[in-house]
Amino acid sequence: MTSQTISPSGEGGRETISAVLPAGTTIHVWIKALRGGAPGRLSAQVDGDPVCTVETSNPHEFEFRLLTLERGGDTALSYDPAATCVSLVYAFSQPRVLDEGIRLLHIRASNAAPDITGGYHFRPPFGWMNDPNGFGSFGGKVHLFYQHYPHSLRWNNMHWGHAVSEDYLRWTHLPIFLPPSDELAARADGLGGAFSGSAIALPGDEAGFRIFFTEHMKDREPEEQVQFTAISRDLVNVEPPSLILPTRPAGLGLTKDFRDPYVFPGPDDKWKMLVGTRDREGGVILLYETDDPAAATGWTFLGILHRENRFGMTAAECPCMVPLNGPANDPATCWALIFGLLTSRDPVTRRRNITLATVGRFDGHSFSVEFEQELDFGTDAYAFQAFVDETGPVGIAWLANWTDVSKEVDMPTAMTLPRRLALHGGALITPPVAGVETLRQRQLDSQDLLNGRAVDLANGSVEILLTLKEGGNAFHLAFEYPEAAVAVQLNDEGLSILFSGAGAKSSPRYIAAGARPATIRIFLDAGSIEVFGDDGRWAGTKRLPGFKGINSMRLDAPEGHVLNANIWQLGL
């Protein structure tokens, strides 16, 4: 992905980023000053002729600068590394960027993406990533925004990254969409930024979309977290945001947690907004609405839509809501309300940060729960966000869990495979999108695994499909992986992902208790395993340490329990 040359120029120890770029190229640069009181500078030349110089005096955070080349040629961007730190440089053609994406010219080792061969999950091209944001279809493409810190592999002041796809699987990386405010950028690292949110299409025949997001600023009074909206008319650049919810609702005893606005069309043809928060009892989801067809103004608080206080949770995070089995305005339609239980801990399995899916009726003002289930028994499908496309609801999640984040271990992660949502047999099913079958490059095996022999998995990016003679038939599928002990097991207790990290004294039990699937579909990739029982009736996702693929696997099952065992090599 990187296309650059960096070399000392011999002139005062300067370094140069070189590339041949066409006329009209847009270049995004992030720089920071390294000397107290002295600005950081980067100068651009084309074919040896000076073009411009950009600078910053900010020593705390990298600041964004924009360059546009009126003519093309051999382009050199030079700077003094003793005075200026250059975090990131990429180039693109504004008219063609939605199709061609960005061309990465410079990154540092500290924000470079891991070297992964053959992976098929979405990953950012650089820096840290967590929650998906603004997942939707706009201008004929699927857009995925995400929580992003581009300048290192750790969480810090939040930006929104941006990518587009036509099939949910093959993504084109776009320019960083939403940086923190200037006020945040002028202060020390890690104070907040543009937190999670959502996006909707502009009304009528207008091109573009409107985003909603939380701005977080640590220690700001009276509100650390407030809600903003902004629009993009060209699907790439964002206009200045405006404040729409400056305060929490009064009189409810809410904490300062007040975030993750999710906007969607309600059953009464009005725009609704969910916001996650908490009180002394546990997690709370707030409901707002507006009569404005553009959803730009007039947001009013309707009340508490839902609350949850189990497992020692604090805030309800990243709520989303979609109709499942019919149009939003049909009273017979069931809705799924999905949200994360931040800091939750199941005392039976010791799993943390559980995500719940509650299913019931929604009339635009109140939600009546008919049943609930865990979204993912592996718990590493967090901050799930969904929207309704021409086929039905589809969602995606962060393939990680906050308990994996530490000061010792870097964790540049992926998104899960996109998943459909539907009602089936009185349960919510979340199978992977149908397009995942286009990832199959060749069949690796259909006999050896079935016959108990070890099967080599090459780079470890594979799909495994097990068909059982009867639902619930026991098996144990063990994987050979140096970073951890990993297996998938089905027995009388249920469907499990068995996981124990190297050197760990004990690990949580990742189990769908009582599950008795007849088909089990497993997706392995560098750093992850995703398990789907009976077309997603039970889904389990687990991030694996490291970025190497699983080497091999072996199946142990009583004779006749497994009818078919097929393995495909996957790739983009």
Short mmCIF file of N, CA and C in Angstrom, two decimals, residues 116-193:
data_model
loop_
_atom_site.label_atom_id
_atom_site.label_comp_id
_atom_site.label_asym_id
_atom_site.label_seq_id
_atom_site.Cartn_x
_atom_site.Cartn_y
_atom_site.Cartn_z
N ILE A 116 0.00 -8.59 7.44
CA ILE A 116 -0.87 -9.76 7.39
C ILE A 116 -0.98 -10.23 5.95
N THR A 117 -0.76 -11.52 5.73
CA THR A 117 -0.84 -12.09 4.39
C THR A 117 -2.18 -12.80 4.21
N GLY A 118 -2.97 -12.34 3.27
CA GLY A 118 -4.18 -13.06 2.90
C GLY A 118 -5.38 -12.83 3.78
N GLY A 119 -5.35 -11.86 4.69
CA GLY A 119 -6.51 -11.61 5.54
C GLY A 119 -7.69 -11.07 4.75
N TYR A 120 -8.90 -11.38 5.20
CA TYR A 120 -10.10 -10.94 4.48
C TYR A 120 -11.05 -10.11 5.35
N HIS A 121 -10.70 -9.86 6.61
CA HIS A 121 -11.51 -8.98 7.45
C HIS A 121 -11.09 -7.52 7.23
N PHE A 122 -12.03 -6.61 7.47
CA PHE A 122 -11.72 -5.19 7.34
C PHE A 122 -10.74 -4.77 8.43
N ARG A 123 -9.68 -4.09 8.01
CA ARG A 123 -8.70 -3.49 8.91
C ARG A 123 -8.37 -2.09 8.42
N PRO A 124 -8.02 -1.17 9.31
CA PRO A 124 -7.60 0.16 8.87
C PRO A 124 -6.22 0.09 8.23
N PRO A 125 -5.89 1.02 7.35
CA PRO A 125 -4.57 1.00 6.71
C PRO A 125 -3.45 1.47 7.63
N PHE A 126 -3.80 2.10 8.74
CA PHE A 126 -2.81 2.58 9.71
C PHE A 126 -3.55 2.90 11.00
N GLY A 127 -2.82 2.89 12.11
CA GLY A 127 -3.36 3.38 13.37
C GLY A 127 -4.33 2.44 14.06
N TRP A 128 -4.94 2.99 15.11
CA TRP A 128 -5.88 2.29 15.99
C TRP A 128 -7.29 2.36 15.42
N MET A 129 -8.09 1.31 15.66
CA MET A 129 -9.50 1.30 15.28
C MET A 129 -10.32 0.64 16.38
N ASN A 130 -11.52 1.21 16.66
CA ASN A 130 -12.50 0.46 17.45
C ASN A 130 -13.89 0.58 16.81
N ASP A 131 -14.91 1.10 17.47
CA ASP A 131 -16.30 0.95 17.05
C ASP A 131 -16.59 1.32 15.60
N PRO A 132 -17.44 0.52 14.92
CA PRO A 132 -17.98 0.98 13.64
C PRO A 132 -18.95 2.14 13.85
N ASN A 133 -18.94 3.08 12.94
CA ASN A 133 -19.82 4.26 12.99
C ASN A 133 -20.45 4.49 11.63
N GLY A 134 -21.62 5.10 11.60
CA GLY A 134 -22.21 5.57 10.34
C GLY A 134 -22.33 4.51 9.27
N PHE A 135 -22.54 3.27 9.64
CA PHE A 135 -22.64 2.16 8.69
C PHE A 135 -23.92 2.34 7.89
N GLY A 136 -23.80 2.46 6.56
CA GLY A 136 -24.99 2.68 5.73
C GLY A 136 -24.65 2.70 4.26
N SER A 137 -25.68 2.80 3.44
CA SER A 137 -25.53 2.83 1.99
C SER A 137 -25.88 4.22 1.48
N PHE A 138 -24.90 4.86 0.84
CA PHE A 138 -25.07 6.23 0.35
C PHE A 138 -24.38 6.35 -1.00
N GLY A 139 -25.06 6.94 -1.97
CA GLY A 139 -24.46 7.17 -3.28
C GLY A 139 -24.08 5.89 -4.01
N GLY A 140 -24.82 4.81 -3.76
CA GLY A 140 -24.57 3.57 -4.48
C GLY A 140 -23.46 2.72 -3.91
N LYS A 141 -22.89 3.11 -2.75
CA LYS A 141 -21.86 2.32 -2.10
C LYS A 141 -22.17 2.18 -0.61
N VAL A 142 -21.65 1.10 -0.02
CA VAL A 142 -21.74 0.92 1.42
C VAL A 142 -20.60 1.71 2.06
N HIS A 143 -20.94 2.54 3.04
CA HIS A 143 -19.95 3.34 3.75
C HIS A 143 -19.78 2.79 5.16
N LEU A 144 -18.53 2.65 5.57
CA LEU A 144 -18.18 2.26 6.92
C LEU A 144 -17.25 3.32 7.50
N PHE A 145 -17.71 3.97 8.55
CA PHE A 145 -16.86 4.84 9.33
C PHE A 145 -16.46 4.07 10.60
N TYR A 146 -15.43 4.54 11.27
CA TYR A 146 -14.99 3.81 12.46
C TYR A 146 -14.18 4.72 13.36
N GLN A 147 -14.23 4.41 14.66
CA GLN A 147 -13.41 5.12 15.63
C GLN A 147 -11.95 4.86 15.31
N HIS A 148 -11.17 5.94 15.29
CA HIS A 148 -9.84 5.83 14.68
C HIS A 148 -8.90 6.82 15.35
N TYR A 149 -7.72 6.32 15.71
CA TYR A 149 -6.60 7.21 16.03
C TYR A 149 -5.49 6.89 15.05
N PRO A 150 -5.23 7.75 14.09
CA PRO A 150 -4.33 7.40 13.00
C PRO A 150 -2.85 7.43 13.35
N HIS A 151 -2.48 8.00 14.49
CA HIS A 151 -1.07 8.30 14.74
C HIS A 151 -0.35 7.29 15.63
N SER A 152 -1.02 6.28 16.11
CA SER A 152 -0.36 5.18 16.83
C SER A 152 -1.31 4.00 16.84
N LEU A 153 -0.87 2.89 17.41
CA LEU A 153 -1.69 1.68 17.48
C LEU A 153 -2.44 1.58 18.81
N ARG A 154 -2.53 2.69 19.52
CA ARG A 154 -3.28 2.74 20.77
C ARG A 154 -4.38 3.79 20.69
N TRP A 155 -5.38 3.60 21.54
CA TRP A 155 -6.49 4.56 21.63
C TRP A 155 -5.94 5.92 22.04
N ASN A 156 -6.51 6.97 21.44
CA ASN A 156 -6.13 8.34 21.78
C ASN A 156 -7.25 9.24 21.31
N ASN A 157 -7.00 10.52 21.03
CA ASN A 157 -8.06 11.42 20.57
C ASN A 157 -8.74 10.84 19.33
N MET A 158 -10.06 10.68 19.40
CA MET A 158 -10.78 9.95 18.38
C MET A 158 -11.07 10.77 17.12
N HIS A 159 -10.79 10.12 15.97
CA HIS A 159 -11.18 10.59 14.66
C HIS A 159 -12.23 9.60 14.12
N TRP A 160 -12.78 9.89 12.94
CA TRP A 160 -13.55 8.89 12.19
C TRP A 160 -12.74 8.51 10.95
N GLY A 161 -12.39 7.21 10.84
CA GLY A 161 -11.88 6.69 9.59
C GLY A 161 -13.03 6.41 8.63
N HIS A 162 -12.72 6.07 7.37
CA HIS A 162 -13.77 5.97 6.35
C HIS A 162 -13.34 5.00 5.26
N ALA A 163 -14.25 4.14 4.85
CA ALA A 163 -14.01 3.23 3.73
C ALA A 163 -15.34 2.95 3.04
N VAL A 164 -15.27 2.49 1.78
CA VAL A 164 -16.48 2.16 1.02
C VAL A 164 -16.32 0.79 0.37
N SER A 165 -17.47 0.18 0.08
CA SER A 165 -17.49 -1.14 -0.52
C SER A 165 -18.74 -1.28 -1.36
N GLU A 166 -18.71 -2.23 -2.29
CA GLU A 166 -19.91 -2.56 -3.05
C GLU A 166 -20.47 -3.92 -2.66
N ASP A 167 -19.75 -4.67 -1.80
CA ASP A 167 -20.22 -6.01 -1.43
C ASP A 167 -20.02 -6.33 0.05
N TYR A 168 -19.69 -5.35 0.89
CA TYR A 168 -19.48 -5.51 2.32
C TYR A 168 -18.17 -6.22 2.66
N LEU A 169 -17.40 -6.64 1.68
CA LEU A 169 -16.22 -7.45 1.94
C LEU A 169 -14.93 -6.85 1.40
N ARG A 170 -15.00 -6.24 0.24
CA ARG A 170 -13.82 -5.66 -0.41
C ARG A 170 -13.92 -4.15 -0.28
N TRP A 171 -13.01 -3.57 0.50
CA TRP A 171 -13.13 -2.17 0.92
C TRP A 171 -12.07 -1.30 0.27
N THR A 172 -12.46 -0.05 -0.02
CA THR A 172 -11.56 0.97 -0.52
C THR A 172 -11.38 2.02 0.58
N HIS A 173 -10.14 2.25 0.99
CA HIS A 173 -9.88 3.20 2.07
C HIS A 173 -9.92 4.63 1.55
N LEU A 174 -10.64 5.48 2.27
CA LEU A 174 -10.82 6.89 1.90
C LEU A 174 -10.08 7.79 2.88
N PRO A 175 -10.01 9.09 2.57
CA PRO A 175 -9.37 10.02 3.51
C PRO A 175 -10.04 10.00 4.88
N ILE A 176 -9.26 10.30 5.90
CA ILE A 176 -9.83 10.44 7.24
C ILE A 176 -10.97 11.45 7.17
N PHE A 177 -12.11 11.06 7.76
CA PHE A 177 -13.33 11.83 7.53
C PHE A 177 -13.55 12.93 8.56
N LEU A 178 -13.38 12.59 9.82
CA LEU A 178 -13.77 13.52 10.88
C LEU A 178 -12.68 13.57 11.94
N PRO A 179 -11.87 14.64 11.97
CA PRO A 179 -10.85 14.77 13.01
C PRO A 179 -11.46 15.38 14.28
N PRO A 180 -10.74 15.36 15.40
CA PRO A 180 -11.21 16.07 16.60
C PRO A 180 -11.29 17.56 16.32
N SER A 181 -12.01 18.25 17.17
CA SER A 181 -12.12 19.70 17.04
C SER A 181 -10.76 20.36 17.23
N ASP A 182 -10.62 21.57 16.73
CA ASP A 182 -9.38 22.32 16.91
C ASP A 182 -9.05 22.52 18.38
N GLU A 183 -10.08 22.71 19.19
CA GLU A 183 -9.85 22.91 20.63
C GLU A 183 -9.22 21.69 21.26
N LEU A 184 -9.70 20.50 20.87
CA LEU A 184 -9.10 19.27 21.40
C LEU A 184 -7.70 19.06 20.86
N ALA A 185 -7.50 19.35 19.59
CA ALA A 185 -6.19 19.14 18.99
C ALA A 185 -5.13 20.04 19.59
N ALA A 186 -5.54 21.16 20.14
CA ALA A 186 -4.59 22.10 20.72
C ALA A 186 -4.15 21.69 22.12
N ARG A 187 -4.83 20.68 22.69
CA ARG A 187 -4.52 20.26 24.06
C ARG A 187 -3.73 18.95 24.05
N ALA A 188 -3.47 18.43 25.24
CA ALA A 188 -2.67 17.21 25.36
C ALA A 188 -3.43 16.01 24.81
N ASP A 189 -2.72 14.93 24.53
CA ASP A 189 -3.30 13.73 23.95
C ASP A 189 -4.30 13.08 24.89
N GLY A 190 -5.24 12.35 24.28
CA GLY A 190 -6.12 11.45 25.03
C GLY A 190 -7.26 12.11 25.77
N LEU A 191 -7.67 13.31 25.37
CA LEU A 191 -8.73 14.00 26.09
C LEU A 191 -10.11 13.73 25.53
N GLY A 192 -10.21 13.14 24.34
CA GLY A 192 -11.55 12.86 23.83
C GLY A 192 -11.58 12.76 22.33
N GLY A 193 -12.38 13.65 21.70
CA GLY A 193 -12.46 13.64 20.24
C GLY A 193 -13.85 13.33 19.75
#
